[in-house]
Amino acid sequence: MRNWYVISTKPKKETQVERIFGQADFEIYCPKYLKDGRRIEPFFPGYAFLRFEYPGEFNLVKYTRG
């Protein structure tokens, strides 16, 4: 059964991690907001929410780039 977990990402790599897990058919949530009216910034820098099966998919998540 897949549950939601908070994962830590490398600095400024939230978008890359979101793209990689999205292509691998994982559900990922990385909330963003508009800063200064023009830049999109992550709401929780360095973190994202990922839905995966623990412990079955843990190694795949742990060793994903970013």
Short mmCIF file of N, CA and C in Angstrom, two decimals:
data_model
loop_
_atom_site.label_atom_id
_atom_site.label_comp_id
_atom_site.label_asym_id
_atom_site.label_seq_id
_atom_site.Cartn_x
_atom_site.Cartn_y
_atom_site.Cartn_z
N MET A 1 0.84 -1.18 0.00
CA MET A 1 0.00 0.00 0.00
C MET A 1 0.88 1.24 0.00
N ARG A 2 0.60 2.13 -0.89
CA ARG A 2 1.39 3.37 -1.00
C ARG A 2 0.89 4.41 0.01
N ASN A 3 1.84 5.05 0.68
CA ASN A 3 1.54 6.12 1.62
C ASN A 3 2.36 7.35 1.26
N TRP A 4 1.98 8.49 1.83
CA TRP A 4 2.69 9.74 1.58
C TRP A 4 3.84 9.88 2.57
N TYR A 5 4.99 10.30 2.05
CA TYR A 5 6.18 10.55 2.87
C TYR A 5 6.81 11.87 2.44
N VAL A 6 7.51 12.49 3.37
CA VAL A 6 8.27 13.70 3.05
C VAL A 6 9.67 13.24 2.66
N ILE A 7 10.16 13.73 1.52
CA ILE A 7 11.51 13.39 1.09
C ILE A 7 12.35 14.66 1.05
N SER A 8 13.61 14.49 1.27
CA SER A 8 14.56 15.60 1.22
C SER A 8 15.23 15.59 -0.15
N THR A 9 15.38 16.78 -0.74
CA THR A 9 16.04 16.90 -2.04
C THR A 9 17.30 17.74 -1.89
N LYS A 10 18.12 17.69 -2.90
CA LYS A 10 19.28 18.58 -2.91
C LYS A 10 18.79 20.01 -3.12
N PRO A 11 19.56 20.99 -2.67
CA PRO A 11 19.14 22.39 -2.84
C PRO A 11 18.88 22.74 -4.30
N LYS A 12 17.77 23.41 -4.55
CA LYS A 12 17.38 23.90 -5.89
C LYS A 12 17.09 22.78 -6.89
N LYS A 13 16.86 21.55 -6.43
CA LYS A 13 16.60 20.42 -7.32
C LYS A 13 15.16 19.91 -7.22
N GLU A 14 14.28 20.67 -6.58
CA GLU A 14 12.90 20.22 -6.38
C GLU A 14 12.20 19.95 -7.71
N THR A 15 12.39 20.83 -8.68
CA THR A 15 11.73 20.69 -9.98
C THR A 15 12.26 19.46 -10.72
N GLN A 16 13.56 19.22 -10.67
CA GLN A 16 14.15 18.05 -11.32
C GLN A 16 13.62 16.77 -10.69
N VAL A 17 13.56 16.71 -9.38
CA VAL A 17 13.05 15.54 -8.67
C VAL A 17 11.57 15.32 -9.02
N GLU A 18 10.82 16.40 -9.08
CA GLU A 18 9.40 16.32 -9.43
C GLU A 18 9.23 15.72 -10.84
N ARG A 19 10.06 16.14 -11.76
CA ARG A 19 9.99 15.63 -13.14
C ARG A 19 10.38 14.16 -13.21
N ILE A 20 11.44 13.77 -12.53
CA ILE A 20 11.92 12.38 -12.56
C ILE A 20 10.87 11.44 -11.98
N PHE A 21 10.32 11.77 -10.82
CA PHE A 21 9.33 10.89 -10.21
C PHE A 21 8.02 10.91 -10.98
N GLY A 22 7.68 12.02 -11.59
CA GLY A 22 6.48 12.08 -12.42
C GLY A 22 6.58 11.17 -13.62
N GLN A 23 7.75 11.12 -14.24
CA GLN A 23 7.97 10.24 -15.39
C GLN A 23 7.95 8.77 -14.98
N ALA A 24 8.27 8.48 -13.72
CA ALA A 24 8.29 7.10 -13.23
C ALA A 24 6.93 6.69 -12.64
N ASP A 25 5.90 7.48 -12.87
CA ASP A 25 4.54 7.21 -12.41
C ASP A 25 4.38 7.18 -10.89
N PHE A 26 5.14 8.01 -10.20
CA PHE A 26 4.94 8.22 -8.77
C PHE A 26 4.08 9.47 -8.60
N GLU A 27 3.30 9.51 -7.53
CA GLU A 27 2.57 10.73 -7.19
C GLU A 27 3.51 11.58 -6.35
N ILE A 28 3.73 12.82 -6.79
CA ILE A 28 4.61 13.73 -6.06
C ILE A 28 3.92 15.08 -5.95
N TYR A 29 4.12 15.72 -4.81
CA TYR A 29 3.52 17.03 -4.56
C TYR A 29 4.62 17.95 -4.05
N CYS A 30 4.88 19.00 -4.80
CA CYS A 30 5.88 19.99 -4.43
C CYS A 30 5.23 21.36 -4.58
N PRO A 31 4.60 21.86 -3.51
CA PRO A 31 3.88 23.13 -3.62
C PRO A 31 4.82 24.30 -3.92
N LYS A 32 4.33 25.21 -4.75
CA LYS A 32 5.12 26.38 -5.15
C LYS A 32 4.29 27.65 -5.00
N TYR A 33 4.96 28.78 -4.96
CA TYR A 33 4.28 30.06 -4.90
C TYR A 33 5.01 31.08 -5.77
N LEU A 34 4.33 32.15 -6.09
CA LEU A 34 4.90 33.21 -6.92
C LEU A 34 5.58 34.23 -6.02
N LYS A 35 6.89 34.38 -6.16
CA LYS A 35 7.66 35.30 -5.33
C LYS A 35 7.95 36.57 -6.11
N ASP A 36 7.70 37.70 -5.52
CA ASP A 36 7.93 39.00 -6.16
C ASP A 36 7.13 39.18 -7.44
N GLY A 37 6.07 38.40 -7.61
CA GLY A 37 5.22 38.54 -8.77
C GLY A 37 5.77 37.96 -10.06
N ARG A 38 6.94 37.30 -10.01
CA ARG A 38 7.48 36.77 -11.27
C ARG A 38 8.24 35.45 -11.14
N ARG A 39 8.83 35.16 -9.99
CA ARG A 39 9.60 33.92 -9.82
C ARG A 39 8.78 32.88 -9.09
N ILE A 40 8.82 31.65 -9.57
CA ILE A 40 8.13 30.55 -8.89
C ILE A 40 9.14 29.87 -7.97
N GLU A 41 8.82 29.84 -6.69
CA GLU A 41 9.69 29.25 -5.67
C GLU A 41 8.97 28.12 -4.96
N PRO A 42 9.70 27.08 -4.53
CA PRO A 42 9.06 26.01 -3.76
C PRO A 42 8.65 26.53 -2.37
N PHE A 43 7.50 26.09 -1.91
CA PHE A 43 7.00 26.51 -0.61
C PHE A 43 7.84 25.93 0.52
N PHE A 44 8.34 24.71 0.32
CA PHE A 44 9.23 24.05 1.28
C PHE A 44 10.54 23.73 0.57
N PRO A 45 11.48 24.67 0.51
CA PRO A 45 12.74 24.43 -0.22
C PRO A 45 13.47 23.20 0.31
N GLY A 46 13.87 22.33 -0.59
CA GLY A 46 14.61 21.14 -0.21
C GLY A 46 13.75 19.95 0.18
N TYR A 47 12.42 20.09 0.05
CA TYR A 47 11.52 19.00 0.44
C TYR A 47 10.41 18.82 -0.58
N ALA A 48 9.88 17.61 -0.65
CA ALA A 48 8.72 17.30 -1.48
C ALA A 48 7.95 16.18 -0.79
N PHE A 49 6.72 15.99 -1.21
CA PHE A 49 5.88 14.92 -0.68
C PHE A 49 5.75 13.87 -1.77
N LEU A 50 6.05 12.62 -1.43
CA LEU A 50 6.05 11.54 -2.42
C LEU A 50 5.25 10.37 -1.89
N ARG A 51 4.46 9.79 -2.76
CA ARG A 51 3.66 8.62 -2.40
C ARG A 51 4.34 7.38 -2.97
N PHE A 52 4.78 6.49 -2.08
CA PHE A 52 5.43 5.25 -2.51
C PHE A 52 5.22 4.18 -1.46
N GLU A 53 5.58 2.96 -1.85
CA GLU A 53 5.42 1.81 -0.96
C GLU A 53 6.71 1.57 -0.19
N TYR A 54 6.58 1.59 1.13
CA TYR A 54 7.73 1.32 1.98
C TYR A 54 7.59 -0.08 2.55
N PRO A 55 8.55 -0.91 2.52
CA PRO A 55 9.93 -0.75 2.11
C PRO A 55 10.21 -1.14 0.65
N GLY A 56 9.19 -1.61 -0.07
CA GLY A 56 9.38 -2.14 -1.42
C GLY A 56 10.04 -1.18 -2.40
N GLU A 57 9.66 0.09 -2.40
CA GLU A 57 10.19 1.06 -3.36
C GLU A 57 11.18 2.04 -2.73
N PHE A 58 11.56 1.78 -1.48
CA PHE A 58 12.42 2.72 -0.77
C PHE A 58 13.77 2.90 -1.43
N ASN A 59 14.42 1.81 -1.84
CA ASN A 59 15.75 1.94 -2.46
C ASN A 59 15.68 2.72 -3.76
N LEU A 60 14.63 2.53 -4.53
CA LEU A 60 14.45 3.29 -5.77
C LEU A 60 14.34 4.78 -5.46
N VAL A 61 13.59 5.12 -4.45
CA VAL A 61 13.43 6.52 -4.04
C VAL A 61 14.74 7.09 -3.50
N LYS A 62 15.39 6.31 -2.65
CA LYS A 62 16.62 6.78 -1.99
C LYS A 62 17.73 7.09 -2.98
N TYR A 63 17.85 6.28 -4.04
CA TYR A 63 18.96 6.44 -4.97
C TYR A 63 18.59 7.17 -6.26
N THR A 64 17.47 7.85 -6.26
CA THR A 64 17.09 8.66 -7.42
C THR A 64 17.90 9.95 -7.41
N ARG A 65 18.34 10.38 -8.58
CA ARG A 65 19.14 11.59 -8.70
C ARG A 65 18.39 12.81 -8.17
N GLY A 66 19.09 13.64 -7.42
CA GLY A 66 18.50 14.88 -6.94
C GLY A 66 17.99 14.75 -5.53
#
